[in-house]
Coordinates of C-alpha atoms in Angstrom, one line a residue:
M1 CA 8.8 37.6 -41.1
N2 CA 8.0 40.4 -38.6
K3 CA 10.7 41.6 -36.2
F4 CA 10.0 41.8 -32.5
N5 CA 11.6 44.2 -30.1
I6 CA 10.3 43.9 -26.5
G7 CA 11.2 47.5 -25.8
E8 CA 8.5 48.7 -28.2
Y9 CA 5.8 47.2 -26.0
L10 CA 7.2 47.3 -22.4
C11 CA 8.8 50.1 -20.4
N12 CA 10.0 50.9 -16.9
R13 CA 11.8 47.6 -16.4
E14 CA 12.2 46.7 -12.7
K15 CA 15.4 44.9 -12.1
G16 CA 14.4 43.3 -8.9
T17 CA 11.2 41.8 -10.2
N18 CA 12.1 41.6 -13.9
K19 CA 8.8 43.2 -14.8
G20 CA 7.9 46.0 -17.1
H21 CA 4.7 47.9 -17.8
C22 CA 2.6 47.7 -21.0
K23 CA 3.0 51.0 -22.9
Q24 CA -0.6 50.9 -23.9
C25 CA -2.5 49.8 -20.7
S26 CA 0.2 50.1 -18.0
A27 CA -0.4 46.5 -16.8
A28 CA 2.6 44.8 -15.1
V29 CA 4.1 42.1 -17.4
L30 CA 7.1 39.9 -17.0
W31 CA 10.0 41.2 -19.3
S32 CA 9.8 38.3 -21.8
R33 CA 8.6 37.7 -25.3
E34 CA 6.2 35.0 -24.2
R35 CA 4.5 37.1 -21.5
I36 CA 4.1 40.2 -23.6
A37 CA 2.7 38.1 -26.5
S38 CA 0.3 36.4 -24.1
H39 CA -0.7 39.8 -22.6
K40 CA -1.4 41.3 -26.0
R41 CA -3.4 38.4 -27.2
K42 CA -5.5 37.9 -24.0
S43 CA -5.4 40.8 -21.5
C44 CA -4.6 44.1 -23.1
P45 CA -7.7 46.2 -23.7
V46 CA -6.1 48.0 -26.7
P47 CA -7.0 46.1 -29.9
L48 CA -4.1 44.6 -31.9
T49 CA -3.1 46.2 -35.1
E50 CA -2.9 44.0 -38.2
N51 CA 0.8 43.9 -38.0
E52 CA 0.6 42.9 -34.3
K53 CA -2.0 40.2 -35.1
D54 CA 0.5 38.6 -37.4
L55 CA 3.4 39.1 -35.0
F56 CA 1.7 37.6 -32.0
A57 CA -0.3 34.9 -33.8
I58 CA 0.5 31.3 -33.1
K59 CA 2.0 29.9 -36.3
K60 CA 3.4 26.6 -37.4
I61 CA 7.1 26.1 -37.8
R62 CA 8.9 23.6 -40.0
R63 CA 10.6 20.8 -38.2
D64 CA 13.9 21.6 -39.8
E65 CA 13.8 25.2 -38.4
Q66 CA 15.8 25.7 -35.3
E67 CA 14.2 27.8 -32.5
L68 CA 16.3 30.9 -31.8
T69 CA 17.3 31.8 -28.3
F70 CA 16.7 35.5 -27.6
N71 CA 17.7 38.2 -25.3
S72 CA 15.1 40.6 -24.0
N73 CA 17.2 43.6 -25.2
E74 CA 17.7 42.4 -28.7
P75 CA 15.2 42.1 -31.6
I76 CA 14.6 38.5 -32.6
V77 CA 13.0 36.6 -35.4
Q78 CA 10.9 33.6 -34.4
N79 CA 7.9 31.5 -35.5
I80 CA 5.8 29.6 -33.0
Q81 CA 4.4 26.1 -33.8
L82 CA 0.8 25.4 -33.0
L83 CA 0.7 22.4 -30.6
D84 CA -1.6 19.7 -31.9
A85 CA -4.6 19.2 -29.6
D86 CA -4.2 15.4 -29.3
K87 CA -0.5 15.8 -28.7
K88 CA -1.3 18.3 -26.0
D89 CA -3.7 16.0 -24.3
K90 CA -1.1 13.2 -24.2
I91 CA 1.5 15.5 -22.8
D92 CA -1.0 16.9 -20.2
K93 CA -1.7 13.3 -19.0
A94 CA 2.0 12.5 -18.8
F95 CA 2.7 15.8 -17.1
S96 CA -0.1 15.3 -14.5
H97 CA 0.9 11.7 -13.8
F98 CA 4.4 12.7 -13.2
F99 CA 3.1 14.7 -10.2
F100 CA 0.1 12.4 -9.2
R101 CA 2.1 9.2 -9.2
T102 CA 5.3 10.3 -7.5
G103 CA 4.2 12.4 -4.6
I104 CA 6.1 15.5 -5.9
S105 CA 4.9 18.9 -4.7
F106 CA 2.6 20.7 -7.0
R107 CA 4.7 23.8 -6.5
V108 CA 7.4 22.3 -8.7
A109 CA 5.3 23.1 -11.7
D110 CA 5.8 26.8 -11.0
S111 CA 9.5 26.7 -10.5
D112 CA 11.8 28.4 -13.0
A113 CA 14.1 25.3 -13.1
F114 CA 11.2 23.0 -14.0
R115 CA 9.7 25.3 -16.6
K116 CA 13.2 25.7 -18.1
L117 CA 13.4 21.9 -18.4
I118 CA 10.1 21.7 -20.1
K119 CA 11.1 24.5 -22.5
E120 CA 14.2 22.6 -23.5
L121 CA 12.3 19.4 -24.0
N122 CA 9.3 20.9 -25.8
P123 CA 9.2 24.6 -26.4
L124 CA 5.7 24.4 -27.8
Y125 CA 4.3 22.8 -24.6
H126 CA 6.2 25.4 -22.5
E127 CA 3.8 28.0 -24.0
V128 CA 0.8 26.2 -22.5
L129 CA 2.4 24.6 -19.5
P130 CA -0.1 24.3 -16.6
N131 CA 0.6 26.0 -13.4
S132 CA 0.3 24.4 -9.9
S133 CA -3.2 25.8 -9.4
K134 CA -4.6 24.1 -12.5
L135 CA -2.6 20.9 -11.7
C136 CA -4.2 20.5 -8.3
T137 CA -7.7 21.4 -9.2
Q138 CA -8.9 20.9 -12.8
M139 CA -6.4 18.3 -13.9
L140 CA -6.5 16.4 -10.6
Q141 CA -10.3 16.3 -10.8
N142 CA -10.3 15.2 -14.4
E143 CA -7.8 12.4 -13.9
H144 CA -9.7 11.2 -10.8
S145 CA -13.0 11.2 -12.6
K146 CA -11.6 9.3 -15.6
L147 CA -10.1 6.6 -13.3
R148 CA -13.2 6.4 -11.2
D149 CA -15.2 5.7 -14.4
V150 CA -12.8 2.9 -15.4
L151 CA -13.1 1.3 -12.0
D152 CA -16.9 1.6 -11.9
K153 CA -17.0 -0.3 -15.2
L154 CA -14.8 -3.0 -13.8
L155 CA -17.1 -3.3 -10.7
E156 CA -20.3 -3.2 -12.7
N157 CA -20.2 -6.9 -13.7
A158 CA -18.0 -8.1 -10.8
S159 CA -19.0 -10.8 -8.3
E160 CA -17.5 -12.6 -5.3
L161 CA -15.9 -9.4 -4.1
T162 CA -14.3 -8.9 -0.7
L163 CA -14.5 -5.6 1.1
T164 CA -11.6 -4.8 3.5
S165 CA -11.4 -1.8 5.8
D166 CA -9.0 -0.2 8.2
G167 CA -8.9 3.0 10.3
W168 CA -6.1 5.5 11.0
S169 CA -5.5 9.0 12.2
N170 CA -3.7 11.4 9.9
I171 CA -1.1 14.1 10.8
R172 CA -3.9 16.5 11.6
G173 CA -5.4 14.0 14.1
E174 CA -8.5 13.3 11.9
H175 CA -9.8 9.8 12.0
L176 CA -10.1 8.2 8.5
V177 CA -11.5 4.9 7.4
N178 CA -10.6 3.4 4.0
F179 CA -12.4 0.8 1.9
I180 CA -10.6 -1.6 -0.4
I181 CA -12.4 -4.0 -2.9
Q182 CA -10.7 -7.1 -4.0
A183 CA -11.9 -9.8 -6.5
P184 CA -10.3 -13.3 -6.8
N185 CA -7.0 -13.2 -8.7
H186 CA -7.1 -9.4 -9.1
K187 CA -5.1 -6.7 -7.4
P188 CA -7.0 -4.7 -4.7
I189 CA -8.9 -1.5 -5.7
F190 CA -8.8 1.5 -3.4
Y191 CA -12.4 2.5 -3.4
K192 CA -12.7 5.4 -1.0
T193 CA -11.8 7.0 2.3
I194 CA -14.3 8.6 4.7
N195 CA -13.6 11.1 7.5
T196 CA -15.2 9.8 10.7
S197 CA -13.8 12.4 13.1
G198 CA -16.3 13.2 15.8
I199 CA -18.1 9.9 15.3
T200 CA -17.7 7.4 18.2
Q201 CA -16.6 4.2 16.5
T202 CA -19.2 1.8 18.0
S203 CA -20.2 -1.4 16.3
E204 CA -23.3 0.2 15.0
A205 CA -21.5 3.2 13.5
I206 CA -18.9 1.0 11.9
S207 CA -21.6 -1.3 10.5
N208 CA -23.4 1.7 9.0
E209 CA -20.2 2.9 7.3
I210 CA -19.5 -0.6 5.8
T211 CA -23.2 -1.0 4.8
N212 CA -23.1 2.3 2.9
V213 CA -20.2 1.1 0.8
I214 CA -21.8 -2.4 0.2
L215 CA -25.0 -0.7 -1.0
E216 CA -23.1 1.8 -3.2
V217 CA -21.3 -1.0 -5.1
G218 CA -24.1 -3.5 -5.0
E219 CA -24.8 -5.9 -2.1
K220 CA -25.0 -9.0 -4.3
K221 CA -21.5 -8.4 -5.6
F222 CA -19.9 -9.1 -2.2
C223 CA -19.3 -12.4 -0.4
A224 CA -16.9 -11.3 2.4
L225 CA -15.7 -8.6 4.7
I226 CA -12.2 -8.4 6.3
T227 CA -11.3 -6.0 9.1
D228 CA -9.1 -6.0 12.1
N229 CA -10.0 -8.1 15.2
A230 CA -11.1 -5.3 17.6
V231 CA -14.1 -6.0 19.8
V232 CA -16.2 -3.3 18.2
M233 CA -15.3 -4.7 14.7
R234 CA -16.5 -8.2 15.8
G235 CA -19.7 -6.5 16.9
A236 CA -20.1 -4.9 13.5
W237 CA -19.5 -8.3 11.8
K238 CA -22.7 -9.7 13.5
L239 CA -24.7 -6.7 12.3
I240 CA -23.4 -7.0 8.7
E241 CA -23.9 -10.8 8.6
S242 CA -27.4 -10.4 10.0
R243 CA -28.3 -7.8 7.3
F244 CA -26.4 -9.6 4.5
P245 CA -26.5 -13.4 5.2
H246 CA -24.5 -14.1 2.0
I247 CA -21.5 -12.1 3.3
S248 CA -19.1 -13.7 5.7
A249 CA -16.9 -11.5 8.0
N250 CA -13.4 -12.4 9.0
G251 CA -10.6 -10.9 11.0
C252 CA -7.1 -10.1 9.6
A253 CA -5.0 -13.3 10.0
A254 CA -1.7 -11.3 9.8
H255 CA -2.9 -9.2 12.7
V256 CA -3.7 -12.3 14.8
M257 CA -0.3 -13.8 14.0
N258 CA 1.2 -10.6 15.2
L259 CA -0.7 -11.0 18.4
L260 CA 0.7 -14.5 18.7
I261 CA 4.2 -13.1 18.6
K262 CA 3.1 -10.7 21.3
D263 CA 1.9 -13.6 23.4
I264 CA 5.3 -15.3 23.0
M265 CA 7.2 -12.1 23.9
D266 CA 5.1 -11.9 27.1
I267 CA 6.7 -15.1 28.4
S268 CA 9.1 -13.9 31.0
I269 CA 12.3 -15.6 29.7
Y270 CA 11.8 -14.1 26.2
K271 CA 10.7 -10.8 27.5
Q272 CA 14.0 -10.7 29.4
V273 CA 16.0 -11.5 26.3
A274 CA 14.2 -8.8 24.4
T275 CA 14.9 -6.3 27.1
S276 CA 18.6 -7.2 27.2
A277 CA 18.9 -7.0 23.4
G278 CA 17.2 -3.6 23.5
K279 CA 19.9 -2.3 26.0
I280 CA 22.7 -3.4 23.7
I281 CA 21.1 -1.8 20.6
K282 CA 20.3 1.5 22.3
F283 CA 23.7 1.8 23.8
I284 CA 25.4 1.3 20.4
N285 CA 23.0 3.5 18.4
N286 CA 22.8 6.3 21.0
H287 CA 26.6 6.9 21.2
H288 CA 27.9 8.2 17.9
N289 CA 31.6 7.3 18.6
V290 CA 30.6 3.8 19.6
L291 CA 28.3 3.5 16.5
A292 CA 31.0 4.8 14.2
K293 CA 33.5 2.2 15.5
F294 CA 30.8 -0.5 15.4
E295 CA 30.0 0.3 11.7
E296 CA 33.7 0.1 10.9
I297 CA 34.0 -3.4 12.5
K298 CA 30.8 -4.6 10.8
N299 CA 32.0 -3.5 7.4
D300 CA 35.3 -5.4 8.0
I301 CA 33.6 -8.7 8.8
G302 CA 30.9 -8.3 6.1
V303 CA 27.8 -7.6 8.3
T304 CA 25.4 -5.4 6.3
H305 CA 22.2 -5.0 8.4
K306 CA 21.9 -2.1 10.9
L307 CA 20.8 -2.7 14.5
S308 CA 17.2 -1.5 15.1
L309 CA 14.7 -1.7 17.9
P310 CA 11.3 -3.4 17.5
V311 CA 8.5 -1.1 16.3
T312 CA 5.6 -0.7 18.7
T313 CA 2.6 -2.9 17.7
R314 CA 4.6 -4.5 14.9
W315 CA 5.5 -7.6 16.8
Y316 CA 7.1 -9.4 13.9
S317 CA 9.8 -6.7 14.1
H318 CA 11.1 -8.4 17.3
Y319 CA 12.4 -11.2 15.1
I320 CA 14.1 -8.7 12.7
S321 CA 15.7 -6.9 15.7
I322 CA 16.9 -10.0 17.5
N323 CA 18.1 -11.7 14.3
D324 CA 20.1 -8.6 13.1
L325 CA 21.7 -8.4 16.6
I326 CA 22.7 -12.1 16.4
N327 CA 24.2 -11.6 13.0
A328 CA 26.3 -8.8 14.5
K329 CA 27.3 -10.8 17.5
Y330 CA 31.0 -10.9 16.7
A331 CA 31.1 -7.3 15.7
C332 CA 29.6 -6.5 19.2
I333 CA 32.2 -8.7 20.9
K334 CA 35.1 -7.2 18.9
L335 CA 33.8 -3.7 19.8
V336 CA 34.0 -4.2 23.5
D337 CA 37.3 -6.1 23.3
T338 CA 39.1 -3.5 21.2
E339 CA 37.6 -0.3 22.6
P340 CA 38.4 -0.2 26.4
T341 CA 37.1 3.4 26.5
I342 CA 33.5 2.2 26.2
A343 CA 33.6 1.3 29.9
D344 CA 34.2 4.9 30.7
I345 CA 31.0 6.1 29.0
T346 CA 28.6 7.5 31.6
P347 CA 26.6 6.4 33.3
K348 CA 29.2 3.7 33.9
D349 CA 26.8 1.2 35.4
K350 CA 24.9 1.0 32.1
S351 CA 28.1 0.7 30.1
K352 CA 29.3 -2.1 32.3
E353 CA 25.9 -3.8 32.0
V354 CA 26.0 -3.7 28.2
I355 CA 29.6 -5.0 28.1
N356 CA 28.7 -7.9 30.4
L357 CA 25.7 -8.7 28.3
I358 CA 27.7 -8.8 25.1
R359 CA 30.3 -11.1 26.7
N360 CA 27.6 -13.4 28.2
N361 CA 27.3 -16.6 26.2
V362 CA 24.0 -17.5 27.9
F363 CA 22.4 -14.3 26.6
W364 CA 23.4 -15.1 23.1
E365 CA 22.1 -18.7 23.4
K366 CA 18.7 -17.4 24.6
A367 CA 18.7 -14.8 21.8
I368 CA 19.3 -17.5 19.2
L369 CA 16.5 -19.7 20.7
L370 CA 14.1 -16.7 20.6
A371 CA 15.0 -16.0 17.0
K372 CA 14.3 -19.6 16.0
I373 CA 10.9 -19.5 17.8
L374 CA 9.9 -16.2 16.1
E375 CA 11.2 -17.0 12.6
Y376 CA 8.3 -19.2 11.5
P377 CA 5.4 -17.1 12.7
T378 CA 7.2 -14.0 11.2
K379 CA 7.5 -15.8 7.9
I380 CA 3.8 -16.7 8.0
I381 CA 2.8 -13.0 8.5
G382 CA 4.6 -12.3 5.2
I383 CA 2.5 -15.0 3.6
F384 CA -0.7 -13.8 5.1
E385 CA -0.1 -10.2 4.0
N386 CA 0.3 -11.2 0.3
D387 CA -2.8 -10.2 -1.6
S388 CA -3.0 -13.6 -3.3
S389 CA -3.2 -15.5 0.0
T390 CA -6.7 -16.8 0.7
L391 CA -8.6 -18.0 3.8
D392 CA -7.5 -21.7 3.4
K393 CA -4.0 -20.6 4.2
V394 CA -5.1 -19.5 7.7
Y395 CA -6.2 -23.0 8.8
H396 CA -3.2 -24.6 7.0
Y397 CA -0.5 -22.4 8.6
F398 CA -2.0 -22.4 12.0
G399 CA -2.0 -26.2 11.8
E400 CA 1.6 -26.2 10.6
L401 CA 2.5 -23.9 13.5
Y402 CA 0.7 -26.1 16.0
K403 CA 2.7 -29.1 14.8
H404 CA 5.9 -27.0 14.7
F405 CA 5.7 -26.4 18.4
E406 CA 4.6 -29.9 19.5
H407 CA 7.6 -30.1 21.8
D408 CA 6.8 -26.7 23.5
I409 CA 3.5 -27.1 25.1
V410 CA 3.3 -23.5 26.4
I411 CA 3.8 -22.0 22.9
Q412 CA 1.6 -24.7 21.3
Q413 CA -1.3 -23.7 23.6
L414 CA -0.8 -20.0 22.7
V415 CA -1.0 -21.0 19.0
K416 CA -4.3 -22.9 19.7
K417 CA -5.7 -19.9 21.6
R418 CA -5.1 -17.6 18.7
W419 CA -6.3 -20.2 16.2
D420 CA -9.6 -20.4 18.0
F421 CA -9.7 -16.6 18.1
I422 CA -9.4 -16.3 14.3
M423 CA -11.4 -19.3 13.3
T424 CA -14.6 -18.8 11.4
E425 CA -16.9 -21.0 9.3
S426 CA -15.6 -19.6 6.0
I427 CA -12.0 -20.3 7.0
G428 CA -12.8 -23.9 7.7
I429 CA -14.8 -24.3 4.5
S430 CA -12.2 -22.6 2.4
Y431 CA -9.6 -25.0 3.8
M432 CA -11.7 -28.1 3.3
L433 CA -12.5 -27.3 -0.3
S434 CA -8.9 -26.7 -1.2
P435 CA -7.3 -29.6 -3.2
A436 CA -4.1 -29.2 -1.3
S437 CA -6.0 -29.7 2.0
V438 CA -7.6 -32.9 0.7
L439 CA -4.1 -34.4 0.3
N440 CA -2.9 -32.9 3.5
N441 CA -5.9 -34.1 5.4
F442 CA -4.9 -32.4 8.7
Y443 CA -7.7 -31.4 11.1
I444 CA -7.6 -30.7 14.8
D445 CA -10.2 -32.1 17.2
D446 CA -13.6 -32.5 15.5
D447 CA -13.1 -29.8 13.0
K448 CA -13.6 -32.0 10.0
I449 CA -17.0 -33.2 11.0
D450 CA -18.0 -29.6 12.1
I451 CA -16.9 -28.1 8.8
M452 CA -18.8 -30.6 6.8
G453 CA -21.9 -29.8 8.8
Q454 CA -21.3 -26.1 8.1
I455 CA -21.1 -26.7 4.4
K456 CA -24.5 -28.5 4.5
S457 CA -26.0 -25.7 6.6
I458 CA -24.9 -22.9 4.3
A459 CA -26.1 -24.8 1.3
D460 CA -29.5 -25.3 2.9
T461 CA -29.8 -21.6 4.0
R462 CA -28.5 -19.9 0.9
Y463 CA -29.5 -22.2 -1.9
G464 CA -32.3 -24.4 -0.6
D465 CA -32.7 -28.1 0.4
D466 CA -32.2 -29.3 -3.1
V467 CA -28.6 -28.0 -3.2
G468 CA -28.1 -28.9 0.5
E469 CA -28.9 -32.6 -0.1
K470 CA -26.2 -32.7 -2.9
V471 CA -23.2 -30.9 -1.5
L472 CA -21.9 -33.6 0.8
P473 CA -22.2 -36.4 -1.7
E474 CA -20.4 -34.2 -4.2
F475 CA -17.8 -33.4 -1.5
T476 CA -17.1 -37.2 -1.1
K477 CA -16.6 -37.5 -4.9
F478 CA -14.4 -34.4 -4.9
V479 CA -12.1 -35.9 -2.2
D480 CA -12.0 -39.3 -3.9
K481 CA -11.1 -37.7 -7.2
I482 CA -8.2 -35.6 -5.8
K483 CA -6.8 -38.5 -3.8
N484 CA -6.8 -40.8 -6.9
L485 CA -5.1 -38.4 -9.3
N486 CA -2.0 -39.7 -10.9
E487 CA 1.2 -37.9 -9.9
S488 CA 1.5 -35.7 -13.0
R489 CA -2.1 -34.5 -12.7
K490 CA -1.8 -34.1 -9.0
A491 CA 1.1 -31.8 -9.5
T492 CA -0.9 -29.8 -12.0
I493 CA -3.9 -29.5 -9.7
L494 CA -1.7 -28.5 -6.7
N495 CA -0.2 -25.7 -8.8
L496 CA -3.6 -24.1 -9.0
N497 CA -4.9 -22.1 -6.0
A498 CA -8.3 -23.3 -4.7
I499 CA -10.4 -20.7 -6.4
N500 CA -8.8 -21.4 -9.8
Y501 CA -9.4 -25.1 -9.4
W502 CA -13.1 -24.5 -8.9
K503 CA -13.3 -21.9 -11.7
L504 CA -11.6 -24.1 -14.2
I505 CA -12.5 -27.7 -13.2
G506 CA -14.7 -28.1 -10.2
F507 CA -17.6 -26.0 -11.4
N508 CA -18.5 -28.5 -14.0
E509 CA -17.9 -31.7 -12.0
F510 CA -19.3 -30.6 -8.7
P511 CA -21.8 -27.8 -9.5
N512 CA -23.6 -27.7 -6.2
L513 CA -20.4 -27.7 -4.1
Y514 CA -19.1 -25.0 -6.5
K515 CA -21.7 -22.6 -5.2
I516 CA -20.1 -22.8 -1.8
A517 CA -16.5 -22.9 -3.0
S518 CA -16.9 -19.9 -5.3
T519 CA -17.9 -17.6 -2.4
T520 CA -15.3 -18.8 0.1
C521 CA -12.1 -20.0 -1.7
G522 CA -11.2 -16.6 -3.2
I523 CA -11.5 -14.6 0.0
P524 CA -8.2 -12.9 1.0
C525 CA -7.0 -13.8 4.5
S526 CA -5.8 -10.3 5.7
S527 CA -6.7 -6.6 5.5
A528 CA -3.0 -5.9 4.6
A529 CA -4.1 -4.1 1.4
S530 CA -6.1 -1.6 3.6
E531 CA -3.3 -1.1 6.0
R532 CA -0.9 -0.4 3.1
I533 CA -3.1 2.5 2.0
W534 CA -2.0 4.4 5.1
S535 CA 1.7 4.1 4.2
T536 CA 0.8 5.8 0.9
Y537 CA -1.2 8.4 2.8
R538 CA 1.8 9.1 5.0
F539 CA 4.0 9.5 2.0
I540 CA 1.7 11.8 0.1
H541 CA 0.3 13.7 3.1
S542 CA 3.6 14.5 4.6
R543 CA 4.2 17.3 7.1
L544 CA 5.5 19.5 4.3
R545 CA 2.1 19.1 2.6
N546 CA 0.0 19.4 5.7
R547 CA -2.2 22.2 4.1
L548 CA -3.6 19.8 1.4
G549 CA -7.2 19.0 2.1
N550 CA -8.5 15.5 2.6
D551 CA -10.4 15.6 -0.7
K552 CA -7.1 16.3 -2.7
I553 CA -5.2 13.8 -0.6
E554 CA -7.8 11.1 -1.3
K555 CA -7.7 11.8 -5.0
L556 CA -3.9 11.6 -5.1
V557 CA -3.9 8.3 -3.2
F558 CA -6.7 7.0 -5.4
I559 CA -4.7 7.7 -8.5
Y560 CA -1.4 6.6 -7.1
I561 CA -2.7 3.2 -5.9
N562 CA -5.2 2.3 -8.7
C563 CA -3.1 3.5 -11.6
S564 CA -0.2 1.2 -10.6
N565 CA -2.6 -1.7 -10.2
L566 CA -4.3 -1.2 -13.6
D567 CA -1.5 -0.4 -16.0
T568 CA 2.1 -1.4 -16.7
C569 CA 3.7 1.9 -15.6
D570 CA 5.8 1.8 -12.5
I571 CA 5.2 -1.9 -11.8
E572 CA 8.4 -1.8 -9.7
D573 CA 7.6 0.8 -7.0
Y574 CA 10.8 2.8 -7.1
I575 CA 9.7 4.9 -4.1
S576 CA 8.5 2.0 -2.0
E577 CA 11.5 2.4 0.4
E578 CA 10.4 6.0 1.1
I579 CA 6.8 4.8 1.7
I580 CA 8.0 2.0 4.1
T581 CA 10.1 4.6 5.9
C582 CA 6.9 6.7 6.3
S583 CA 5.0 3.7 7.7
D584 CA 6.6 3.6 11.0

């Protein structure tokens, strides 16, 4: 073995920078064996001697040899193992995914602490450890390209796809629009984001953006479009449906249910309750001494949730806010009863008002009533935002909500108003062709007759008169069959969602009706998947990473979202709480 003494190759060591200078070419080199060896192999213009070639060559080391630690001032004896190419590729992928799938800053790769960790784990990989520059350029591009190829192959033979889209402004004020693709019974795929800054978002402009994606993927692959319910979006729907008659456009049902809660909160009595609740919450949270005592009382009586104000535009958060306050009612009462100094907090008129509210039984009765009213629509929002919830759920749950408020005509009419607003042909058809709806058999007004007519009309338009003449007779047979099932088979059928029933059973027995069912029963009922993308954007494109370009951010979000949807790694999103925090 050859002995190595760093002092033979470097001189003029600088204590502040820990650098020396090559004795042969005067280049600045870090005072370490690895750096001088790398310099001599790659950068130094002076050719290596035969002895140096042997000294600085990368050699294999036996597994039973222990790597020696060394001091830069002492000669050491060491052999270096050649890292197998396949092993290096595997470690490279794991290394890059550690950064791409956790939102960690690329600069960590350059930190001494991280590099020391890698050296302890795998000294061989430490020799070829990528730096942050390579990580955020070459490695990011390679991983993105590989994943894009995988997704393109998945989409190549796909059908009955739904395209969802949503817009948002990032921390630089740039307007972005994302596109999500979802197939029945599959997790959503994040397809792309485009920067529409400087483009007025008219119905025509939005339609063009959506059309470009549809044509990129393949227009025949899509059967539906889901967006928010803005006026310009509804204008874009008409343009899309005119150009692609086989595609049905729908609004986000979760968004409309949020609007229903807004309508309820605009009723004067409930608006007053929310205002009073907000005063209590603000008073407690904004005075640290009061909050500290309140938290102490809460802990004593076993109340865990913190008080929080509703989030602007997230109308379901009114239920969470009111309900948490109700759960902390006795903590609030004990607070004002045991802390007389609260009344002295200035301005005293506000302190007195809050104390009176907390001691007012009428306020608490109204708050409990409001929480009961908001509970069901809030629960429905959660159902609608689930990626597996399909259009038939929209008609079903608006119907359930309509019946739920049968003793409150004012709210029932608000439900009907929002139901009419969200209602489309595809929602009605999806509901009618669901086995569960056959047994439920709930329709409002003349909807049943109207929907049957729409089924016939779509069959005529898309598939011709021959199919159109057969769909309604098949529908009658479908209804009879579902109604006459024995209880055990009925339970089995009801455990299937509508699209699975038609894929497994209905396609064979009712082939013409299946043509309609296959393009409506698997459509998701909300654009929640698109909205969630922005939570990931906020997490990855934080204020501390503001300098990252949109191209890199999109690639990181693309990898973060789609990897977790395609493999078994990080099924439980251990950073979801951080992402949720970033959402609002």
